[in-house]
mmCIF file of C-alpha atoms and ligand atoms in Angstrom:
data_model
loop_
_atom_site.group_PDB
_atom_site.id
_atom_site.type_symbol
_atom_site.label_atom_id
_atom_site.label_comp_id
_atom_site.label_asym_id
_atom_site.label_seq_id
_atom_site.Cartn_x
_atom_site.Cartn_y
_atom_site.Cartn_z
ATOM 1 C CA MET A 1 10.050 -26.505 16.909
ATOM 2 C CA LEU A 2 8.024 -26.761 13.189
ATOM 3 C CA ALA A 3 10.499 -25.004 10.635
ATOM 4 C CA ALA A 4 10.558 -25.457 6.660
ATOM 5 C CA THR A 5 13.446 -27.138 5.590
ATOM 6 C CA ALA A 6 15.134 -27.413 2.356
ATOM 7 C CA VAL A 7 16.327 -31.000 2.155
ATOM 8 C CA SER A 8 16.963 -31.528 -1.676
ATOM 9 C CA GLN A 9 17.319 -29.232 -5.032
ATOM 10 C CA SER A 10 15.396 -29.222 -8.237
ATOM 11 C CA ALA A 11 15.736 -27.359 -11.740
ATOM 12 C CA SER A 12 12.693 -28.227 -12.368
ATOM 13 C CA ASP A 13 10.248 -28.707 -9.201
ATOM 14 C CA PRO A 14 11.479 -26.753 -6.431
ATOM 15 C CA LEU A 15 8.864 -27.434 -3.680
ATOM 16 C CA SER A 16 9.363 -31.733 -4.082
ATOM 17 C CA GLY A 17 13.075 -30.070 -2.052
ATOM 18 C CA LEU A 18 10.947 -27.744 0.780
ATOM 19 C CA MET A 19 9.945 -30.317 3.399
ATOM 20 C CA LEU A 20 7.874 -29.501 6.760
ATOM 21 C CA GLY A 21 7.854 -30.736 9.716
ATOM 22 C CA ASP A 22 10.015 -30.915 13.555
ATOM 23 C CA VAL A 23 13.359 -29.701 14.272
ATOM 24 C CA PRO A 24 15.395 -29.573 17.170
ATOM 25 C CA LYS A 25 15.262 -25.388 18.916
ATOM 26 C CA PRO A 26 18.182 -23.740 17.927
ATOM 27 C CA GLU A 27 21.454 -23.970 20.694
ATOM 28 C CA VAL A 28 23.119 -20.510 21.020
ATOM 29 C CA ARG A 29 26.117 -19.729 20.357
ATOM 30 C CA PRO A 30 27.991 -16.662 22.011
ATOM 31 C CA GLY A 31 27.537 -13.648 20.691
ATOM 32 C CA TRP A 32 24.645 -14.182 19.017
ATOM 33 C CA SER A 33 20.863 -14.239 19.918
ATOM 34 C CA LEU A 34 17.738 -16.425 20.319
ATOM 35 C CA VAL A 35 14.412 -14.736 18.072
ATOM 36 C CA ARG A 36 11.080 -16.054 18.790
ATOM 37 C CA VAL A 37 9.817 -15.727 15.405
ATOM 38 C CA LEU A 38 6.338 -14.175 15.222
ATOM 39 C CA ALA A 39 6.596 -13.561 11.230
ATOM 40 C CA SER A 40 8.762 -14.134 7.919
ATOM 41 C CA SER A 41 8.318 -13.859 4.640
ATOM 42 C CA LEU A 42 9.012 -15.444 1.037
ATOM 43 C CA ASN A 43 11.454 -14.065 -1.253
ATOM 44 C CA MET A 44 12.853 -15.178 -4.573
ATOM 45 C CA HIS A 45 16.227 -16.092 -2.396
ATOM 46 C CA ASP A 46 14.512 -19.094 -0.984
ATOM 47 C CA VAL A 47 12.963 -20.273 -4.665
ATOM 48 C CA TRP A 48 16.108 -20.412 -5.898
ATOM 49 C CA THR A 49 17.892 -21.950 -3.013
ATOM 50 C CA LEU A 50 15.288 -24.912 -4.566
ATOM 51 C CA ARG A 51 16.383 -24.829 -7.957
ATOM 52 C CA GLY A 52 20.226 -25.620 -6.899
ATOM 53 C CA VAL A 53 20.693 -21.980 -8.176
ATOM 54 C CA GLY A 54 23.949 -20.176 -5.687
ATOM 55 C CA HIS A 55 23.330 -22.575 -2.722
ATOM 56 C CA PRO A 56 25.968 -25.561 -3.072
ATOM 57 C CA ALA A 57 23.877 -28.622 -2.005
ATOM 58 C CA ASP A 58 26.332 -29.569 0.423
ATOM 59 C CA GLN A 59 25.288 -26.458 2.148
ATOM 60 C CA LEU A 60 21.752 -28.765 3.105
ATOM 61 C CA PRO A 61 19.609 -29.065 4.844
ATOM 62 C CA ARG A 62 18.784 -25.886 5.312
ATOM 63 C CA ILE A 63 15.740 -24.117 7.157
ATOM 64 C CA LEU A 64 15.023 -21.702 4.750
ATOM 65 C CA GLY A 65 14.026 -18.315 5.151
ATOM 66 C CA CYS A 66 15.793 -14.102 4.776
ATOM 67 C CA ASP A 67 13.079 -12.108 6.376
ATOM 68 C CA ALA A 68 12.356 -12.297 10.393
ATOM 69 C CA ALA A 69 10.425 -10.175 12.641
ATOM 70 C CA GLY A 70 10.219 -11.191 16.650
ATOM 71 C CA TYR A 71 10.746 -10.061 19.671
ATOM 72 C CA ASP A 72 14.577 -11.525 21.136
ATOM 73 C CA GLU A 73 15.316 -13.134 24.616
ATOM 74 C CA ASP A 74 14.555 -9.773 26.476
ATOM 75 C CA GLY A 75 10.804 -8.722 25.440
ATOM 76 C CA ASN A 76 12.300 -6.871 23.200
ATOM 77 C CA ALA A 77 10.335 -6.119 19.817
ATOM 78 C CA VAL A 78 13.075 -7.102 16.523
ATOM 79 C CA VAL A 79 13.124 -7.244 13.067
ATOM 80 C CA VAL A 80 16.643 -9.069 11.525
ATOM 81 C CA TYR A 81 19.136 -7.406 9.333
ATOM 82 C CA PRO A 82 19.613 -9.974 7.207
ATOM 83 C CA ILE A 83 23.778 -10.242 6.016
ATOM 84 C CA ILE A 84 25.716 -12.415 8.246
ATOM 85 C CA ALA A 85 28.669 -10.563 8.120
ATOM 86 C CA SER A 86 32.648 -12.231 9.278
ATOM 87 C CA ALA A 87 32.936 -10.802 13.169
ATOM 88 C CA ASP A 88 35.409 -8.483 12.577
ATOM 89 C CA ARG A 89 33.475 -6.463 9.883
ATOM 90 C CA GLY A 90 32.374 -3.612 12.092
ATOM 91 C CA ARG A 91 30.486 -0.807 10.792
ATOM 92 C CA GLY A 92 32.034 -1.670 6.821
ATOM 93 C CA ASP A 93 30.398 -2.251 4.359
ATOM 94 C CA GLU A 94 28.754 -5.621 4.900
ATOM 95 C CA THR A 95 27.698 -6.455 1.140
ATOM 96 C CA ILE A 96 31.300 -6.419 0.073
ATOM 97 C CA ASP A 97 32.828 -8.572 2.606
ATOM 98 C CA PRO A 98 33.575 -12.255 0.580
ATOM 99 C CA GLN A 99 32.457 -14.563 3.909
ATOM 100 C CA ARG A 100 28.783 -12.343 4.786
ATOM 101 C CA ALA A 101 26.117 -15.025 3.910
ATOM 102 C CA LEU A 102 22.502 -13.719 3.821
ATOM 103 C CA LEU A 103 20.523 -15.207 6.171
ATOM 104 C CA SER A 104 19.278 -19.789 5.275
ATOM 105 C CA GLU A 105 22.498 -19.119 3.241
ATOM 106 C CA ARG A 106 25.216 -20.517 5.346
ATOM 107 C CA HIS A 107 23.412 -20.431 8.991
ATOM 108 C CA ASP A 108 19.297 -21.460 9.497
ATOM 109 C CA GLY A 109 17.096 -19.306 8.508
ATOM 110 C CA ALA A 110 13.313 -18.152 9.178
ATOM 111 C CA PHE A 111 10.728 -19.724 9.233
ATOM 112 C CA ALA A 112 10.669 -21.469 12.019
ATOM 113 C CA GLU A 113 9.998 -20.668 15.339
ATOM 114 C CA TRP A 114 13.135 -19.955 16.950
ATOM 115 C CA LEU A 115 15.653 -18.444 14.922
ATOM 116 C CA THR A 116 19.327 -17.297 16.139
ATOM 117 C CA VAL A 117 21.292 -14.235 14.712
ATOM 118 C CA PRO A 118 24.976 -12.202 15.985
ATOM 119 C CA THR A 119 23.441 -10.021 17.819
ATOM 120 C CA ARG A 120 24.834 -7.160 16.178
ATOM 121 C CA ASN A 121 21.738 -8.544 13.498
ATOM 122 C CA LEU A 122 19.220 -7.551 15.948
ATOM 123 C CA VAL A 123 17.544 -4.085 15.333
ATOM 124 C CA PRO A 124 13.998 -2.315 17.551
ATOM 125 C CA LYS A 125 11.600 -3.002 15.449
ATOM 126 C CA PRO A 126 9.868 0.462 14.777
ATOM 127 C CA GLU A 127 6.264 1.211 17.095
ATOM 128 C CA GLY A 128 4.332 1.847 13.934
ATOM 129 C CA LEU A 129 5.234 -1.538 12.030
ATOM 130 C CA SER A 130 3.247 -4.796 12.757
ATOM 131 C CA PHE A 131 5.314 -7.829 12.936
ATOM 132 C CA ASP A 132 4.069 -8.757 9.617
ATOM 133 C CA GLU A 133 5.370 -5.490 8.102
ATOM 134 C CA ALA A 134 8.225 -5.583 9.315
ATOM 135 C CA ALA A 135 9.343 -9.118 8.544
ATOM 136 C CA CYS A 136 9.284 -7.747 4.496
ATOM 137 C CA LEU A 137 11.231 -5.230 5.151
ATOM 138 C CA PRO A 138 15.461 -6.625 6.068
ATOM 139 C CA VAL A 139 15.662 -8.265 2.256
ATOM 140 C CA ALA A 140 13.085 -6.973 -0.943
ATOM 141 C CA TRP A 141 13.053 -3.523 1.019
ATOM 142 C CA GLY A 142 16.747 -3.134 1.977
ATOM 143 C CA THR A 143 17.390 -3.825 -1.141
ATOM 144 C CA ALA A 144 15.047 -1.667 -2.662
ATOM 145 C CA TYR A 145 16.488 0.888 -0.375
ATOM 146 C CA ARG A 146 20.052 0.350 -1.251
ATOM 147 C CA MET A 147 19.408 0.083 -5.305
ATOM 148 C CA LEU A 148 17.186 3.648 -5.657
ATOM 149 C CA PHE A 149 19.757 5.840 -2.507
ATOM 150 C CA THR A 150 22.726 4.266 -2.251
ATOM 151 C CA GLN A 151 23.295 2.957 -5.816
ATOM 152 C CA ALA A 152 21.584 5.443 -8.064
ATOM 153 C CA ALA A 153 21.071 8.269 -5.713
ATOM 154 C CA ILE A 154 18.431 9.444 -7.056
ATOM 155 C CA LYS A 155 16.648 13.278 -5.972
ATOM 156 C CA ALA A 156 12.865 14.858 -5.642
ATOM 157 C CA GLY A 157 11.751 14.594 -9.313
ATOM 158 C CA ASP A 158 13.644 12.313 -10.830
ATOM 159 C CA ARG A 159 11.709 9.990 -13.182
ATOM 160 C CA VAL A 160 12.502 6.876 -12.329
ATOM 161 C CA LEU A 161 10.858 3.354 -13.940
ATOM 162 C CA VAL A 162 10.550 0.355 -11.948
ATOM 163 C CA GLN A 163 9.810 -3.103 -13.921
ATOM 164 C CA GLY A 164 8.034 -5.803 -12.765
ATOM 165 C CA ALA A 165 5.741 -3.549 -10.775
ATOM 166 C CA GLY A 166 4.140 -7.130 -8.608
ATOM 167 C CA GLY A 167 7.338 -8.190 -7.550
ATOM 168 C CA GLY A 168 8.621 -7.575 -3.587
ATOM 169 C CA VAL A 169 11.774 -5.817 -4.439
ATOM 170 C CA ALA A 170 9.715 -3.886 -7.172
ATOM 171 C CA SER A 171 6.875 -3.334 -5.159
ATOM 172 C CA ALA A 172 9.210 -2.069 -2.667
ATOM 173 C CA ALA A 173 11.024 0.223 -4.940
ATOM 174 C CA ILE A 174 8.352 1.853 -6.740
ATOM 175 C CA LYS A 175 7.339 2.864 -3.023
ATOM 176 C CA LEU A 176 10.247 4.210 -1.667
ATOM 177 C CA ALA A 177 11.207 6.246 -4.884
ATOM 178 C CA LEU A 178 7.444 7.942 -4.722
ATOM 179 C CA ALA A 179 7.927 8.428 -0.782
ATOM 180 C CA ALA A 180 11.564 10.322 -2.022
ATOM 181 C CA GLY A 181 9.097 12.719 -4.248
ATOM 182 C CA ALA A 182 11.184 10.666 -7.214
ATOM 183 C CA VAL A 183 8.468 10.505 -10.825
ATOM 184 C CA VAL A 184 7.630 7.286 -10.661
ATOM 185 C CA TYR A 185 7.339 4.435 -14.482
ATOM 186 C CA ALA A 186 6.587 1.333 -13.171
ATOM 187 C CA THR A 187 5.823 -1.722 -15.647
ATOM 188 C CA SER A 188 3.767 -4.753 -15.258
ATOM 189 C CA ARG A 189 2.094 -7.723 -16.888
ATOM 190 C CA SER A 190 -0.969 -8.034 -15.195
ATOM 191 C CA GLU A 191 -3.602 -4.907 -15.498
ATOM 192 C CA THR A 192 -4.780 -6.022 -11.557
ATOM 193 C CA LYS A 193 -1.159 -4.481 -11.030
ATOM 194 C CA ARG A 194 -0.532 -2.144 -12.795
ATOM 195 C CA LYS A 195 -4.326 -0.632 -11.598
ATOM 196 C CA LEU A 196 -2.457 -0.905 -8.035
ATOM 197 C CA ALA A 197 1.231 1.027 -8.433
ATOM 198 C CA GLU A 198 -0.832 3.545 -10.101
ATOM 199 C CA SER A 199 -3.193 3.327 -6.218
ATOM 200 C CA TRP A 200 0.183 3.866 -5.133
ATOM 201 C CA GLY A 201 1.049 6.691 -7.520
ATOM 202 C CA ALA A 202 3.118 5.209 -10.408
ATOM 203 C CA ARG A 203 2.373 5.903 -13.572
ATOM 204 C CA THR A 204 2.217 3.022 -15.476
ATOM 205 C CA VAL A 205 2.669 1.371 -19.123
ATOM 206 C CA GLU A 206 2.187 -3.086 -20.089
ATOM 207 C CA SER A 207 5.600 -4.504 -19.654
ATOM 208 C CA GLY A 208 7.836 -3.325 -22.725
ATOM 209 C CA GLY A 209 5.021 -0.750 -23.578
ATOM 210 C CA ARG A 210 5.979 2.947 -24.406
ATOM 211 C CA LEU A 211 6.993 4.980 -21.357
ATOM 212 C CA PRO A 212 6.008 9.297 -22.710
ATOM 213 C CA GLU A 213 9.515 10.919 -21.341
ATOM 214 C CA LYS A 214 12.936 8.897 -20.898
ATOM 215 C CA VAL A 215 14.011 8.186 -17.136
ATOM 216 C CA ASP A 216 17.283 9.070 -15.018
ATOM 217 C CA VAL A 217 16.876 5.733 -13.496
ATOM 218 C CA VAL A 218 15.351 2.044 -14.060
ATOM 219 C CA VAL A 219 15.221 -0.184 -11.260
ATOM 220 C CA GLU A 220 15.546 -4.033 -12.152
ATOM 221 C CA THR A 221 14.561 -7.206 -11.475
ATOM 222 C CA VAL A 222 13.329 -9.090 -13.389
ATOM 223 C CA GLY A 223 16.023 -9.075 -16.420
ATOM 224 C CA GLU A 224 15.884 -11.062 -19.607
ATOM 225 C CA ALA A 225 12.581 -10.471 -20.236
ATOM 226 C CA THR A 226 12.659 -6.611 -19.855
ATOM 227 C CA TRP A 227 16.574 -5.554 -20.356
ATOM 228 C CA SER A 228 15.807 -4.201 -23.875
ATOM 229 C CA HIS A 229 13.534 -2.198 -22.901
ATOM 230 C CA SER A 230 14.834 -0.973 -19.911
ATOM 231 C CA LEU A 231 17.802 -0.099 -22.234
ATOM 232 C CA LYS A 232 15.425 1.694 -24.659
ATOM 233 C CA CYS A 233 13.482 3.724 -21.717
ATOM 234 C CA LEU A 234 17.158 4.755 -20.374
ATOM 235 C CA ARG A 235 17.945 8.782 -21.563
ATOM 236 C CA PRO A 236 21.697 9.175 -22.273
ATOM 237 C CA GLY A 237 23.755 9.428 -19.147
ATOM 238 C CA GLY A 238 21.395 7.396 -17.549
ATOM 239 C CA THR A 239 21.785 4.777 -14.632
ATOM 240 C CA LEU A 240 20.375 1.274 -14.300
ATOM 241 C CA VAL A 241 20.462 -1.055 -10.870
ATOM 242 C CA VAL A 242 20.124 -3.981 -11.325
ATOM 243 C CA ALA A 243 19.314 -6.664 -8.402
ATOM 244 C CA GLY A 244 17.725 -9.504 -9.757
ATOM 245 C CA ALA A 245 17.026 -11.315 -13.161
ATOM 246 C CA THR A 246 13.848 -14.058 -12.173
ATOM 247 C CA SER A 247 12.936 -14.192 -15.999
ATOM 248 C CA GLY A 248 16.456 -15.217 -16.797
ATOM 249 C CA TYR A 249 20.805 -14.609 -16.368
ATOM 250 C CA ASN A 250 21.590 -14.015 -20.523
ATOM 251 C CA PRO A 251 19.219 -10.752 -21.308
ATOM 252 C CA PRO A 252 21.004 -9.684 -24.567
ATOM 253 C CA ALA A 253 23.781 -6.774 -24.461
ATOM 254 C CA ASP A 254 22.401 -3.475 -26.121
ATOM 255 C CA LEU A 255 26.882 -2.751 -26.239
ATOM 256 C CA GLY A 256 26.238 -0.286 -28.900
ATOM 257 C CA ARG A 257 23.610 1.371 -27.031
ATOM 258 C CA VAL A 258 25.088 1.396 -23.372
ATOM 259 C CA PHE A 259 28.279 2.699 -25.186
ATOM 260 C CA TYR A 260 26.914 5.380 -27.307
ATOM 261 C CA GLN A 261 23.994 6.588 -24.706
ATOM 262 C CA GLN A 262 27.164 6.454 -22.147
ATOM 263 C CA GLN A 263 24.609 4.539 -19.791
ATOM 264 C CA ARG A 264 25.372 4.228 -16.558
ATOM 265 C CA ILE A 265 24.772 -0.175 -15.370
ATOM 266 C CA LEU A 266 25.122 -0.705 -11.375
ATOM 267 C CA GLY A 267 25.018 -3.701 -9.889
ATOM 268 C CA SER A 268 22.925 -3.615 -6.162
ATOM 269 C CA THR A 269 22.962 -6.671 -4.070
ATOM 270 C CA GLY A 270 20.874 -5.636 0.258
ATOM 271 C CA CYS A 271 21.828 -3.578 2.006
ATOM 272 C CA THR A 272 24.808 -2.778 4.645
ATOM 273 C CA ARG A 273 22.971 -2.399 8.356
ATOM 274 C CA THR A 274 23.244 1.411 8.777
ATOM 275 C CA GLU A 275 20.836 2.072 5.078
ATOM 276 C CA PHE A 276 18.521 -0.993 6.547
ATOM 277 C CA VAL A 277 17.979 1.454 10.065
ATOM 278 C CA ASP A 278 18.023 4.101 7.425
ATOM 279 C CA LEU A 279 15.212 2.620 5.976
ATOM 280 C CA LEU A 280 13.254 1.985 8.637
ATOM 281 C CA ARG A 281 13.276 5.638 9.531
ATOM 282 C CA MET A 282 12.123 6.722 6.709
ATOM 283 C CA MET A 283 9.222 4.090 6.981
ATOM 284 C CA THR A 284 8.440 6.083 10.698
ATOM 285 C CA SER A 285 9.147 9.202 8.276
ATOM 286 C CA THR A 286 7.148 8.990 5.372
ATOM 287 C CA GLY A 287 4.192 6.848 6.719
ATOM 288 C CA ALA A 288 5.392 4.315 3.658
ATOM 289 C CA ARG A 289 3.875 0.437 4.484
ATOM 290 C CA PRO A 290 4.653 -2.435 2.928
ATOM 291 C CA VAL A 291 2.477 -4.405 0.398
ATOM 292 C CA VAL A 292 1.344 -7.638 1.712
ATOM 293 C CA ASP A 293 -0.690 -9.732 -0.480
ATOM 294 C CA ARG A 294 -1.379 -12.276 2.083
ATOM 295 C CA THR A 295 -0.600 -13.775 4.765
ATOM 296 C CA MET A 296 -0.827 -17.412 6.191
ATOM 297 C CA PRO A 297 0.595 -19.655 8.514
ATOM 298 C CA LEU A 298 4.012 -21.080 8.572
ATOM 299 C CA ALA A 299 2.678 -24.700 7.948
ATOM 300 C CA ASP A 300 0.805 -23.832 4.593
ATOM 301 C CA ILE A 301 3.992 -22.186 2.873
ATOM 302 C CA HIS A 302 4.371 -24.918 -0.359
ATOM 303 C CA GLN A 303 1.599 -23.129 -1.387
ATOM 304 C CA GLY A 304 3.016 -18.912 -0.788
ATOM 305 C CA PHE A 305 5.897 -20.443 -2.956
ATOM 306 C CA GLN A 306 3.754 -21.947 -5.571
ATOM 307 C CA LEU A 307 2.109 -19.059 -6.192
ATOM 308 C CA MET A 308 5.237 -16.828 -6.147
ATOM 309 C CA ILE A 309 7.015 -19.260 -8.686
ATOM 310 C CA ASP A 310 3.578 -18.539 -10.982
ATOM 311 C CA GLY A 311 3.438 -15.066 -10.817
ATOM 312 C CA ASP A 312 0.786 -14.657 -9.393
ATOM 313 C CA LEU A 313 1.862 -12.011 -6.463
ATOM 314 C CA THR A 314 1.879 -8.352 -5.527
ATOM 315 C CA GLY A 315 4.390 -7.174 -3.027
ATOM 316 C CA LYS A 316 4.840 -9.917 -0.160
ATOM 317 C CA VAL A 317 3.628 -13.012 1.383
ATOM 318 C CA VAL A 318 3.890 -13.029 5.203
ATOM 319 C CA VAL A 319 4.460 -16.196 7.080
ATOM 320 C CA ASN A 320 3.419 -16.536 11.183
ATOM 321 C CA PRO A 321 4.739 -19.555 12.940
ATOM 322 C CA PRO A 322 2.264 -21.079 15.443
ATOM 323 C CA LYS A 323 1.448 -18.810 17.868
ATOM 324 C CA GLU A 324 0.867 -21.693 20.933
ATOM 325 C CA THR A 325 4.006 -22.878 21.363
ATOM 326 C CA ALA A 326 5.071 -18.970 21.855
HETATM 327 N N1 LIG B 1 20.328 -8.616 -5.274
HETATM 328 C C1 LIG B 1 19.981 -8.735 -4.461
HETATM 329 O O1 LIG B 1 20.231 -8.643 -2.678
HETATM 330 C C2 LIG B 1 18.749 -8.921 -4.522
HETATM 331 C C3 LIG B 1 17.498 -9.528 -3.064
HETATM 332 C C4 LIG B 1 16.095 -9.265 -3.271
HETATM 333 C C5 LIG B 1 15.962 -9.648 -4.746
HETATM 334 N N2 LIG B 1 17.059 -10.271 -5.404
HETATM 335 C C6 LIG B 1 16.409 -11.129 -7.272
HETATM 336 O O2 LIG B 1 15.301 -10.286 -7.473
HETATM 337 C C7 LIG B 1 14.771 -10.947 -8.197
HETATM 338 C C8 LIG B 1 13.060 -10.394 -7.958
HETATM 339 O O3 LIG B 1 12.587 -10.644 -6.933
HETATM 340 P P1 LIG B 1 11.170 -10.535 -5.435
HETATM 341 O O4 LIG B 1 11.953 -11.066 -4.282
HETATM 342 O O5 LIG B 1 10.912 -9.264 -5.812
HETATM 343 O O6 LIG B 1 10.568 -11.704 -6.237
HETATM 344 P P2 LIG B 1 9.033 -11.816 -6.723
HETATM 345 O O7 LIG B 1 8.065 -11.585 -6.003
HETATM 346 O O8 LIG B 1 8.717 -12.880 -7.189
HETATM 347 O O9 LIG B 1 8.748 -10.494 -7.783
HETATM 348 C C9 LIG B 1 9.909 -10.647 -9.719
HETATM 349 C C10 LIG B 1 9.252 -10.370 -11.070
HETATM 350 O O10 LIG B 1 9.289 -10.271 -11.539
HETATM 351 C C11 LIG B 1 8.029 -10.154 -12.926
HETATM 352 N N3 LIG B 1 8.179 -10.667 -13.716
HETATM 353 C C12 LIG B 1 8.512 -12.306 -13.227
HETATM 354 N N4 LIG B 1 8.420 -13.407 -14.740
HETATM 355 C C13 LIG B 1 8.755 -11.924 -15.867
HETATM 356 C C14 LIG B 1 8.600 -12.295 -17.033
HETATM 357 N N5 LIG B 1 8.524 -13.349 -17.745
HETATM 358 N N6 LIG B 1 8.372 -11.048 -18.043
HETATM 359 C C15 LIG B 1 8.316 -9.931 -17.318
HETATM 360 N N7 LIG B 1 7.828 -9.770 -15.821
HETATM 361 C C16 LIG B 1 8.243 -10.905 -14.819
HETATM 362 C C17 LIG B 1 6.906 -9.989 -12.283
HETATM 363 O O11 LIG B 1 6.063 -8.435 -12.147
HETATM 364 P P3 LIG B 1 5.015 -8.695 -12.723
HETATM 365 O O12 LIG B 1 4.657 -9.919 -12.929
HETATM 366 O O13 LIG B 1 3.821 -7.318 -11.960
HETATM 367 O O14 LIG B 1 4.582 -8.621 -14.759
HETATM 368 C C18 LIG B 1 6.244 -10.633 -11.165
HETATM 369 O O15 LIG B 1 5.936 -9.751 -9.808
HETATM 370 C C19 LIG B 1 14.429 -11.801 -7.918
HETATM 371 O O16 LIG B 1 15.609 -12.671 -9.127
HETATM 372 C C20 LIG B 1 15.524 -12.061 -6.798
HETATM 373 O O17 LIG B 1 16.341 -13.203 -6.715
HETATM 374 C C21 LIG B 1 17.770 -9.742 -5.753
#
């Protein structure tokens, strides 16, 4: 089957380590299911793996891809919950399981025609979502859902700032916060992306720009480039939720502001399976849909990642494996 596999790592040329080619179809172990992948989507996580950040070299070669939607062996339309937790985890919080692994970390991922995952990771795909739309949700939208509703516990009328409107997680956070009745501000370096966020209902300023009021919650995935601005925009006692650091991991601490203004800084990673099911229900009830920048054949995946590395995307890139062998 065709697959995109990480075979080596390079901080300066991450895509040199991504090999597209034929690999054996995976074998299914007890308690796991085979999924015929119809759609997957790109995440910065794949780029970090190729750069050698957070992914040990002894885990290579590894088929990348954290997001998948397709059919299980019984012909059911499914979307894959992406965290593989300990078998005895039961209904606990998978995101704090020390043994957890995101799909593609310790098990082959979704950039392939076929995928195997624990059967408990299969979730019915809502009928109103296409396979391409569903494949955008597990990592980016699941992460945004937990940041907003579990960590920051936003409520209707809250003022929420989302940094970097064009990002996969950021665009999800904007749409989910709007759907929940929040007043949403968004920043972007790009006027085109700001205009798009405005068309969804957000109020926008350029990156680092002044907001007309302080906000209750900041959603931060950009990191170093926007951190100080995020803290400046947050009201005393407000909450900053951080789940990523695309522009760098070492922002100024601004400790004086944090303790004097009694700001709360919360880390967040992924979502639980329960939160993922809640997210799917919310997509159905509100009509919220992912922002798909483009779809492309799996064979063109290098081009999709180059756009992501260059910051030229708005929302998600979906890749489709070849159809003829389905
Ligand atoms: N903790 C978790 O579970 C989890 C889950 C998913 C993602 N993440 C992390 O979250 C981050 C975002 O992931 P993603 O998939 O949403 O990535 P993405 O789609 O590539 O989005 C990154 C966004 O960050 C903004 N940005 C990048 N460099 C910037 C800079 N120098 N200055 C200002 N803005 C900048 C851009 O927004 P504009 O172009 O609009 O300015 C860009 O669209 C990544 O670091 C990823 O690893 C973490």
